Amino acid sequence: MKVMLLVMLSAVMLLATLAAPAPLQQKAHGAGELKPFPQQVSYPGIIKPNHVSQSSMNSSVSSYYDYWKATYLKNNLSSLPGGYYVKGDITGEADGFDPLGTSEGQGYGMVITVLMAGYDTNSRTIYDGLFKTARAFKSSNNPNLMGWVIADSTGAQGHFGSATDGDLDIAYSLILADRQWGSTGTINYLAEAKKMIGAIKLSNVTTNNRLNLGDWDTKSALNTRPSDWMLSHLRAFNEVTGDSTWLNVINNLYNVYSQFTAAYSSSTGLISDFVVGNPPKPAPQNYLEEFPETNEYNYNASRVPLRIVMDYALYGDTRGKDIANKMVVWIKGKTGNNPNNVKDGYQLNGSNRGTYATAVFVAPFISAATTTNTHQAWVNAGWDWMKNKKESYFSDSFNMLNLLFISGNWWKPTYSAADTQAPSDPTNLTATAASSSQINLSWTASTDNVGVTGYRVFRGGVEVGAPTDTSFSDTGLTASTAYSYMVKAVDAAGNLSANSNTASATTSSTPAAGINLALGKTAVASSIEGVGFEASKATDGNSTTRWASIEGSNNEWIYVDLGATQSVNRVKLNWEDAYAKGYKVQVSNDATTWTDTYVTTTGNGSIDDITFTANSGRYVRVLCTARGTVYGYSIFDFEVYSS
């Protein structure tokens, strides 16, 4: 899957405090831009090139924008008239479609377009066209996110899963759009931003406060892409919603960076394209079949310095300043203070991997150097190098974002006082038993003066869920038991509605022996080989799809959540060629402490139909300990049966 790259951060004013601010509220604005280019902001504690005038920098930015727009911004989709997109190459499978661009590029384009409004008199039409495409090409997993591939086919719309970086940029651009044009026009930018922020939290914020790679990835994933760590974006999300989750994610990502660099790059401050594990470590080579150097500072991680320095520029977090400065001190020494000597790839110890100076590597190092005037000569030389560098979609788009930041033309969206009006109460709540352990709920949506961001589901007066849409599945219930529910709506300010009507349902009796308890249930794995090989493929009842772990690792696992405690005495495994010679079948009540029910060191693949003494548990795991091939592990079907 392509880098599906991230999209830049915000900038402008320094906030001295990290306390949670009041949520952002919609304003009614008049026609025209409220933040027309050039804004030429001076960020506190940040230097600019001082060998050219501000007017000259503005001219360089607008000239580069003209080139970028003419080269990459397109409006020729026969399958979506009026839909704009940013044309760019991808790395990864496009499932037979002819790819034209990615959600990464869409995010870049939407941020760039809204920041250049005023200079480009057609910017709002273009922006709305970019948003139209983003919405049409919705994710196959979460309709409030964007699928990562754009192709001129209606079949591609809703076909692909998401990429975290693209959605972060798109959501952030919607906040900028609200501050640029207001949200009283055809598109309610602020409401759409809140909708996406809620979807990103639902699908991409993991249980360990990292950001996963897309909505196809698991919520328990430890794998993360540092180029997705758009810290100032996350602070803007916090300002819009008042949700401290985003501050928790920021703090944890700083901790992950500190642990990683202390162990692997103490002298350079570099970080690998992908990070896995806890404690964090570089991903293996060729992770997710991206390219061989995924364990090094390469074409994904090259974007990290801009993300980091913008958190200092906008919010004054000195952790960002310290990280940026460490990288710059190293790269200046490495290159002899010559930006043209930067290479497109480094090992974590600073040894060269690449051979060429390209803007996606050079420009972020220039942005990172703006934290102190001791780097003034480097910033000046870097600006001169960047402003005329024209290469390809990826490098040029990221160069454009750095030019906007360094020149002070990436402004920070402001926010206003808190909303005090609660949403209307949800109506028409219904409850339907789906199994012996699950009840499904649905209701009619609430309305709000600013926008409903989600709902709170209560079972017997106790909150059991917080969905963002109008349905919820309550799992882990007891068979043959009656349950009662009610729902409340919540807006971005945290205002709760009155109660909905009450709805009740009774779970069915315990399933009979011979029924596959794992069918359609949630599955979690220690790793996946890539898109299309998720843990859920082993429990979907389709013997042509499969879970596959990363290659080259012996200790990998997959477990299924049965939804409720069951008495289990049989597991059936349909292995693909990549089988386990050694593995254990285990059960658990909490997915933390596991009990062995079956152990083998002589597995030979094919189909293993295993019976054992009955054990009770909600979770059943296959813990693979020894590979039968040089690859990883792969299972077509993971079936569990009760005694």
XYZ file of C-alpha atoms in Angstrom:
643
model
C 0.000 0.000 0.000
C 1.426 3.311 -0.985
C 2.908 5.632 1.529
C -0.494 7.189 1.118
C 1.183 10.017 2.603
C 0.335 12.317 5.271
C -0.632 15.904 4.961
C 0.916 18.691 6.598
C 0.368 20.440 9.711
C -0.992 23.810 10.701
C 0.814 26.941 11.652
C 0.892 30.386 12.851
C 0.306 31.447 16.493
C 1.853 30.110 19.675
C -0.451 28.896 22.456
C 1.357 28.811 25.761
C -0.977 26.360 27.423
C -1.892 22.777 26.541
C -5.131 22.834 28.519
C -8.134 21.646 26.543
C -9.701 24.660 24.825
C -13.337 25.313 24.196
C -14.661 23.470 21.132
C -14.639 25.243 17.788
C -18.001 26.650 16.752
C -19.351 27.571 13.374
C -19.527 31.242 12.449
C -21.586 32.905 9.764
C -19.206 34.661 7.384
C -19.704 37.007 4.502
C -18.645 36.298 0.944
C -14.961 36.087 0.090
C -11.929 34.822 1.933
C -11.298 35.611 5.576
C -7.654 34.504 5.340
C -6.594 35.408 1.791
C -3.084 34.629 0.616
C -0.593 35.976 1.603
C -1.014 35.843 5.369
C 2.801 35.986 5.957
C 2.507 35.102 9.640
C 5.557 35.254 11.900
C 5.436 32.285 14.250
C 6.824 32.933 17.749
C 10.267 31.398 18.126
C 10.518 30.572 14.401
C 12.897 32.195 11.913
C 12.369 32.813 8.195
C 14.871 33.270 5.376
C 16.399 36.713 5.977
C 18.274 37.188 2.709
C 15.054 37.802 0.731
C 12.031 39.983 1.452
C 8.623 38.706 2.547
C 7.225 39.926 -0.764
C 9.818 37.865 -2.614
C 8.927 34.758 -0.609
C 5.222 35.271 -1.331
C 6.010 35.564 -5.021
C 8.041 32.340 -4.937
C 5.171 30.518 -3.235
C 2.531 31.739 -5.682
C 4.766 30.926 -8.658
C 5.346 27.406 -7.371
C 1.616 27.013 -6.766
C 0.898 27.970 -10.383
C 3.296 25.246 -11.519
C 1.904 22.686 -9.079
C -1.704 23.413 -10.013
C -1.071 23.236 -13.757
C 0.863 19.982 -13.401
C -1.122 17.936 -10.889
C -4.606 19.368 -10.269
C -7.108 17.633 -12.565
C -10.840 17.819 -13.298
C -11.397 15.167 -15.969
C -13.224 12.285 -14.284
C -15.909 11.048 -16.683
C -17.310 8.966 -13.810
C -17.590 12.017 -11.515
C -18.203 15.315 -13.340
C -17.063 18.264 -11.251
C -14.785 16.110 -9.147
C -11.217 17.370 -8.793
C -8.228 15.236 -7.842
C -4.448 15.484 -7.515
C -2.794 13.255 -10.101
C -0.004 11.112 -8.717
C 1.584 7.682 -8.824
C 0.891 4.968 -6.268
C 2.807 2.011 -4.894
C 0.562 -0.909 -4.078
C -2.184 -2.961 -5.688
C -5.061 -1.127 -7.390
C -7.203 -4.262 -7.823
C -7.288 -3.962 -11.602
C -8.260 -0.285 -11.694
C -6.145 2.320 -13.496
C -5.034 4.501 -10.558
C -4.953 8.270 -11.040
C -4.238 9.430 -7.500
C -4.582 8.721 -3.803
C -6.255 10.049 -0.678
C -2.785 11.229 0.313
C -2.671 13.511 -2.708
C -6.270 14.575 -2.118
C -5.309 15.713 1.378
C -2.273 17.597 0.105
C -4.389 19.309 -2.528
C -7.138 20.329 -0.125
C -4.700 21.903 2.361
C -2.795 23.696 -0.408
C -5.943 24.984 -2.118
C -7.521 26.476 1.002
C -4.244 28.175 1.996
C -3.863 29.687 -1.502
C -7.418 31.069 -1.510
C -7.436 34.746 -2.391
C -4.501 34.386 -4.744
C -6.435 31.753 -6.699
C -9.879 33.262 -7.233
C -11.252 29.838 -8.189
C -9.985 28.140 -5.046
C -13.360 27.484 -3.415
C -14.732 25.797 -6.529
C -11.602 23.678 -6.710
C -11.726 22.847 -3.014
C -15.382 21.818 -3.168
C -14.546 19.662 -6.191
C -11.726 17.992 -4.272
C -14.106 17.333 -1.389
C -16.685 15.915 -3.817
C -14.129 13.368 -4.983
C -13.068 12.541 -1.436
C -16.665 11.807 -0.490
C -17.467 9.859 -3.656
C -14.432 7.623 -3.179
C -15.450 6.713 0.360
C -13.737 3.888 2.225
C -15.169 0.408 1.974
C -14.883 0.108 5.767
C -15.881 3.511 7.134
C -17.986 5.730 4.821
C -16.835 8.890 6.615
C -13.257 8.221 5.524
C -11.773 8.148 2.002
C -10.629 5.056 0.135
C -6.951 5.368 -0.682
C -7.140 4.980 -4.506
C -8.773 7.266 -7.099
C -9.647 5.800 -10.508
C -12.011 6.937 -13.255
C -14.591 4.259 -12.510
C -17.707 4.160 -10.383
C -16.575 0.697 -9.322
C -13.610 2.234 -7.532
C -15.904 4.400 -5.412
C -16.337 2.663 -2.077
C -13.995 -0.150 -3.126
C -10.801 0.610 -1.176
C -9.984 0.926 2.509
C -8.541 4.127 3.928
C -5.043 5.483 4.528
C -4.666 7.356 7.798
C -2.511 10.190 6.448
C -4.919 11.207 3.706
C -7.882 11.383 6.067
C -5.940 13.409 8.634
C -5.128 16.023 5.990
C -8.641 16.087 4.574
C -10.259 16.514 8.005
C -7.779 19.241 8.900
C -8.377 21.038 5.597
C -12.100 21.154 6.379
C -11.308 23.062 9.584
C -9.218 25.489 7.523
C -12.058 25.780 5.008
C -14.518 26.746 7.754
C -12.142 29.467 8.920
C -11.552 30.600 5.331
C -15.114 30.694 3.956
C -17.470 29.815 6.821
C -19.814 26.833 6.781
C -23.113 28.343 5.699
C -22.700 27.534 2.001
C -23.334 24.368 0.018
C -20.927 22.381 2.211
C -20.973 22.649 5.984
C -17.205 22.380 6.317
C -17.177 22.351 10.098
C -19.813 19.622 10.398
C -17.968 17.529 7.813
C -14.691 18.044 9.707
C -16.263 16.845 12.948
C -17.738 13.837 11.164
C -14.311 12.861 9.834
C -12.566 13.492 13.153
C -15.021 11.135 14.845
C -14.427 8.535 12.134
C -10.642 8.822 12.481
C -10.945 8.336 16.237
C -13.169 5.305 15.683
C -11.032 3.621 13.018
C -7.459 4.877 13.429
C -6.767 5.712 17.090
C -5.618 2.453 18.617
C -6.217 1.127 22.098
C -2.596 2.019 22.897
C -2.962 5.654 21.712
C -1.055 5.212 18.474
C -2.319 5.816 14.946
C -2.773 2.688 12.853
C -2.249 2.590 9.080
C -5.869 2.687 7.902
C -9.395 1.590 8.728
C -8.482 -1.920 7.530
C -5.968 -2.163 10.373
C -6.839 -3.356 13.884
C -7.629 -1.142 16.858
C -5.018 -3.036 18.884
C -2.285 -2.499 16.271
C 1.168 -1.448 17.411
C 2.387 -0.802 13.868
C 2.346 2.898 13.026
C 3.786 5.232 10.383
C 5.633 8.255 11.831
C 4.804 10.338 8.743
C 1.186 10.132 9.959
C 2.113 11.820 13.238
C 0.634 15.198 12.260
C 0.737 16.585 15.765
C -0.604 20.063 15.030
C -3.490 18.489 13.100
C -4.346 16.491 16.220
C -4.255 19.634 18.358
C -6.679 21.272 15.921
C -8.930 18.222 16.305
C -8.814 18.735 20.060
C -9.763 22.402 19.645
C -12.697 21.527 17.412
C -14.097 18.744 19.578
C -12.828 19.404 23.094
C -11.854 15.709 23.126
C -8.692 15.072 25.167
C -8.102 11.837 23.241
C -6.068 13.828 20.734
C -3.779 15.229 23.435
C -3.289 11.710 24.799
C -2.287 10.495 21.325
C 0.161 13.393 20.917
C 1.832 12.677 24.252
C 2.086 8.977 23.512
C 3.586 9.546 20.046
C 6.246 11.787 21.575
C 6.989 8.959 24.025
C 7.196 6.406 21.207
C 9.642 8.671 19.369
C 11.803 9.109 22.468
C 11.941 5.371 23.182
C 12.713 4.569 19.553
C 15.508 7.085 19.057
C 17.122 6.263 22.394
C 17.425 2.652 21.263
C 18.138 2.978 17.538
C 19.199 6.502 16.505
C 20.540 8.395 19.496
C 23.114 10.272 17.414
C 20.845 11.242 14.484
C 17.277 11.516 15.780
C 16.077 9.648 12.676
C 13.089 7.301 12.723
C 12.135 4.463 10.381
C 9.373 4.560 7.769
C 7.281 2.195 9.896
C 7.486 1.445 13.616
C 6.232 -1.755 15.232
C 6.171 -3.375 18.634
C 6.253 -2.294 22.249
C 8.859 -1.147 23.077
C 8.967 0.419 19.608
C 11.407 -0.841 16.995
C 11.910 -0.500 13.229
C 9.556 -2.531 11.077
C 11.147 -5.369 9.085
C 12.525 -4.718 5.623
C 9.905 -4.567 2.855
C 7.149 -4.156 5.432
C 3.683 -4.456 3.825
C 5.581 -4.915 0.548
C 6.137 -1.142 0.439
C 9.820 -1.217 -0.504
C 12.970 -2.768 1.014
C 13.972 0.223 3.158
C 10.902 0.342 5.423
C 13.222 -0.217 8.415
C 15.157 2.988 7.614
C 14.670 6.744 7.225
C 13.237 6.703 3.721
C 10.434 8.129 1.578
C 7.783 7.891 4.313
C 9.797 9.129 7.281
C 11.357 11.950 5.236
C 8.225 13.982 5.974
C 8.519 13.705 9.770
C 10.638 16.849 10.447
C 7.893 19.150 9.116
C 5.234 17.413 11.204
C 7.344 17.751 14.334
C 8.484 21.350 13.938
C 4.960 22.600 13.257
C 3.834 21.430 16.686
C 6.413 23.792 18.162
C 5.582 26.611 15.719
C 1.850 26.481 16.407
C 1.600 25.314 19.995
C 4.995 25.913 21.544
C 5.661 22.325 22.558
C 9.427 22.335 23.107
C 9.583 18.574 22.600
C 9.009 19.305 18.920
C 11.725 21.935 18.933
C 14.259 19.607 20.549
C 13.550 16.778 18.110
C 13.731 19.056 15.078
C 16.955 20.677 16.260
C 18.656 17.311 16.841
C 17.871 16.188 13.301
C 19.118 19.468 11.837
C 22.393 19.471 13.784
C 23.058 15.983 12.429
C 22.076 16.684 8.793
C 24.116 19.896 8.660
C 27.193 18.004 9.805
C 26.432 15.144 7.446
C 26.128 17.396 4.397
C 28.774 19.994 5.192
C 26.008 22.618 5.539
C 24.985 22.124 1.892
C 21.305 21.174 1.319
C 22.207 19.822 -2.110
C 24.217 17.086 -0.368
C 21.126 15.634 1.363
C 20.433 12.110 0.081
C 17.104 10.375 -0.498
C 17.482 7.794 2.252
C 19.542 7.089 5.361
C 20.128 4.196 7.689
C 19.184 5.034 11.255
C 22.837 5.450 12.231
C 23.208 8.151 9.549
C 24.908 6.094 6.842
C 23.820 6.937 3.317
C 21.225 4.762 1.629
C 20.141 7.100 -1.171
C 22.137 8.977 -3.778
C 19.976 11.927 -4.855
C 18.841 15.243 -3.338
C 15.061 15.390 -3.692
C 12.718 17.966 -2.143
C 10.729 15.520 -0.020
C 13.967 14.881 1.912
C 15.565 18.337 1.713
C 12.573 20.628 2.391
C 11.529 19.090 5.760
C 15.096 19.464 7.047
C 14.924 23.158 6.092
C 11.583 23.582 7.875
C 12.980 21.848 10.960
C 15.870 24.329 11.051
C 13.578 27.320 11.622
C 13.649 26.753 15.397
C 16.799 28.834 16.034
C 18.841 31.520 14.312
C 21.958 29.352 14.610
C 20.573 27.595 11.537
C 19.955 30.833 9.582
C 22.495 30.138 6.827
C 21.050 26.641 6.316
C 17.501 28.044 6.078
C 18.591 30.682 3.572
C 20.411 28.164 1.382
C 17.527 25.725 1.670
C 14.962 28.298 0.574
C 16.951 29.075 -2.550
C 17.229 25.342 -3.296
C 13.526 24.599 -2.688
C 11.790 27.401 -4.528
C 12.759 26.219 -8.009
C 12.964 22.451 -7.445
C 10.473 20.678 -9.726
C 10.363 16.894 -9.841
C 7.275 14.703 -9.401
C 3.894 14.653 -7.659
C 5.077 13.364 -4.284
C 8.147 15.532 -3.919
C 6.573 18.659 -5.445
C 3.420 18.469 -3.323
C 5.381 18.145 -0.112
C 7.759 20.871 -1.215
C 4.745 23.152 -1.714
C 3.615 22.523 1.870
C 7.082 23.344 3.219
C 7.219 26.554 1.162
C 3.898 27.629 2.699
C 5.167 26.943 6.212
C 8.605 28.550 5.901
C 7.140 31.710 4.307
C 4.553 32.092 7.085
C 1.600 31.379 4.782
C 0.305 28.361 6.653
C -1.958 29.998 9.196
C -3.577 28.453 12.248
C -7.381 28.128 12.411
C -8.899 29.952 15.365
C -11.901 28.938 17.407
C -14.681 30.617 19.366
C -16.718 30.153 22.527
C -18.310 26.918 23.662
C -21.654 25.644 22.437
C -24.270 25.183 25.178
C -27.225 23.871 23.151
C -27.879 20.124 23.440
C -28.872 17.962 20.443
C -32.415 16.715 20.002
C -33.081 13.305 21.559
C -32.749 10.194 19.341
C -36.029 8.567 18.331
C -37.379 5.214 17.124
C -34.834 3.121 19.028
C -35.230 -0.588 18.267
C -33.426 -3.614 19.733
C -33.117 -6.975 17.966
C -31.440 -10.148 19.256
C -28.789 -11.313 16.783
C -27.528 -14.360 18.708
C -27.153 -15.811 22.166
C -24.566 -13.124 22.949
C -25.426 -10.119 20.756
C -28.240 -7.540 20.428
C -28.325 -5.018 17.577
C -29.672 -1.481 18.074
C -30.739 1.193 15.578
C -32.394 4.611 15.869
C -33.251 7.812 14.021
C -30.535 10.470 13.984
C -30.609 13.537 16.232
C -30.060 17.126 15.061
C -27.970 19.922 16.567
C -27.279 23.617 15.967
C -23.625 22.822 15.191
C -23.561 19.114 14.561
C -24.023 15.763 16.305
C -20.681 13.999 16.754
C -21.891 10.722 18.241
C -24.152 8.830 20.580
C -23.973 7.190 23.998
C -25.645 3.797 24.395
C -26.861 2.720 27.842
C -27.789 -0.812 28.917
C -29.712 -0.882 32.178
C -28.541 2.678 32.888
C -24.832 1.857 32.333
C -22.990 3.240 29.280
C -21.798 0.397 27.039
C -20.909 2.122 23.754
C -20.202 5.400 21.960
C -20.906 4.951 18.216
C -20.736 7.812 15.729
C -23.577 6.545 13.533
C -27.150 5.384 14.258
C -26.538 1.715 14.997
C -24.691 -0.329 17.592
C -24.081 -4.010 18.329
C -23.884 -4.967 22.011
C -21.819 -8.142 22.352
C -20.627 -10.436 25.127
C -24.119 -10.913 26.518
C -25.568 -13.900 28.381
C -27.807 -16.331 26.536
C -31.575 -16.307 27.141
C -31.438 -12.971 28.994
C -33.549 -9.812 28.569
C -31.751 -6.445 28.196
C -33.088 -2.881 28.125
C -31.490 0.081 26.292
C -31.716 3.817 25.761
C -29.545 6.231 23.722
C -28.400 9.858 24.057
C -26.867 12.119 21.373
C -23.733 14.216 22.008
C -22.300 17.205 20.150
C -18.714 18.462 19.833
C -19.033 20.512 23.032
C -20.065 17.438 24.995
C -23.714 18.500 25.375
C -25.932 15.433 25.878
C -29.500 15.136 24.637
C -32.429 13.813 26.612
C -33.007 10.054 26.649
C -34.408 8.244 23.647
C -37.295 5.842 24.019
C -36.484 2.551 25.756
C -36.091 -0.637 23.725
C -35.655 -4.215 24.963
C -34.680 -7.598 23.512
C -33.853 -11.102 24.769
C -30.798 -13.028 23.608
C -31.314 -16.472 22.109
C -30.313 -19.715 23.813
C -26.725 -21.033 23.842
C -25.627 -22.339 20.438
C -25.689 -26.076 19.905
C -22.578 -28.171 19.367
C -21.513 -28.251 15.732
C -21.976 -24.522 15.159
C -18.827 -22.583 14.287
C -18.664 -20.041 17.087
C -15.927 -18.020 15.360
C -17.879 -17.355 12.181
C -18.094 -13.607 11.542
C -16.613 -12.760 14.931
C -13.900 -10.185 15.586
C -10.403 -11.525 15.047
C -7.112 -9.902 16.065
C -3.587 -10.797 14.931
C -0.062 -9.899 15.991
C 0.735 -8.775 12.431
C -0.514 -8.900 8.850
C 1.348 -9.340 5.608
C -0.541 -6.466 4.027
C -3.922 -5.239 2.834
C -6.266 -8.148 2.091
C -4.688 -10.452 4.681
C -6.357 -9.118 7.837
C -7.224 -11.365 10.785
C -10.920 -11.112 9.903
C -10.257 -13.086 6.708
C -9.802 -16.243 8.810
C -13.251 -15.975 10.408
C -15.326 -14.727 7.466
C -16.437 -18.191 6.362
C -14.776 -17.775 2.964
C -12.136 -20.428 2.303
C -10.551 -18.369 -0.489
C -9.556 -15.486 1.796
C -6.899 -15.782 4.474
C -5.013 -14.186 7.313
C -1.273 -13.947 6.726
C 1.381 -12.731 9.172
C 4.530 -10.840 8.278
C 7.270 -12.989 6.814
C 10.354 -14.123 8.709
C 8.939 -14.070 12.235
C 8.322 -17.235 14.289
C 6.292 -15.886 17.192
C 2.993 -14.696 15.716
C -0.603 -15.204 16.791
C -4.254 -14.778 15.878
C -7.206 -14.886 18.237
C -10.973 -14.664 17.895
C -13.380 -12.947 20.283
C -16.407 -15.256 20.629
C -18.416 -12.397 22.125
C -19.223 -14.302 25.335
C -17.743 -17.063 27.465
C -18.212 -20.458 25.814
C -17.207 -24.025 26.632
C -14.831 -24.957 23.803
C -13.448 -28.407 22.952
C -12.637 -28.273 19.234
C -10.697 -26.018 16.849
C -10.388 -26.523 13.104
C -7.571 -24.823 11.163
C -7.381 -24.699 7.374
C -3.765 -23.717 6.651
C -2.492 -22.132 3.475
C 0.954 -23.303 2.314
C 2.594 -21.123 4.981
C 1.762 -23.397 7.923
C 3.000 -23.662 11.502
C 5.171 -26.622 12.453
C 4.903 -25.622 16.086
C 1.844 -23.955 17.612
C -0.503 -23.860 20.587
C -4.264 -23.522 20.885
C -5.150 -21.412 23.908
C -8.247 -19.966 25.602
C -8.674 -16.869 27.765
C -11.341 -14.880 29.537
C -9.610 -11.510 29.093
C -7.267 -11.851 26.054
C -4.344 -11.346 28.458
C -3.887 -14.548 30.458
C -3.958 -17.657 28.253
C -4.390 -21.374 29.040
C -2.933 -24.004 26.711
C -5.455 -26.573 25.450
C -3.339 -28.109 22.690
C 0.387 -28.013 21.857
C 2.254 -29.478 18.880
C 5.736 -29.275 17.377
C 4.991 -31.587 14.436
C 2.378 -29.670 12.458
C 2.327 -30.447 8.729
C -0.179 -27.962 7.341
C -3.338 -28.713 5.361
C -6.371 -29.044 7.705
C -5.919 -29.617 11.438
C -9.134 -30.741 13.181
C -8.230 -30.648 16.864
C -10.275 -31.849 19.837
C -9.282 -31.397 23.458
C -10.689 -31.369 26.973
C -13.371 -28.694 27.186
C -12.221 -25.306 28.466
C -14.266 -22.171 29.097
C -13.247 -18.831 27.658
C -14.330 -15.900 25.535
C -11.143 -15.749 23.451
C -9.464 -18.561 21.518
C -5.925 -18.098 20.209
C -3.560 -19.925 17.887
C -0.018 -19.060 19.016
C 2.461 -19.987 16.268
C 5.970 -20.726 17.524
C 7.797 -22.392 14.617
C 7.323 -21.855 10.887
C 6.975 -24.783 8.551
C 8.228 -22.668 5.608
C 10.517 -19.705 5.043
C 7.480 -17.432 4.949
C 5.203 -16.452 7.827
C 1.903 -18.070 8.815
C -1.354 -18.103 6.865
C -4.791 -19.526 7.719
C -7.789 -19.739 5.388
C -10.287 -20.751 8.102
C -10.129 -20.536 11.898
C -13.160 -22.382 13.314
C -14.134 -22.915 16.968
C -16.766 -25.326 18.299
C -18.446 -25.766 21.666
C -18.578 -28.942 23.697
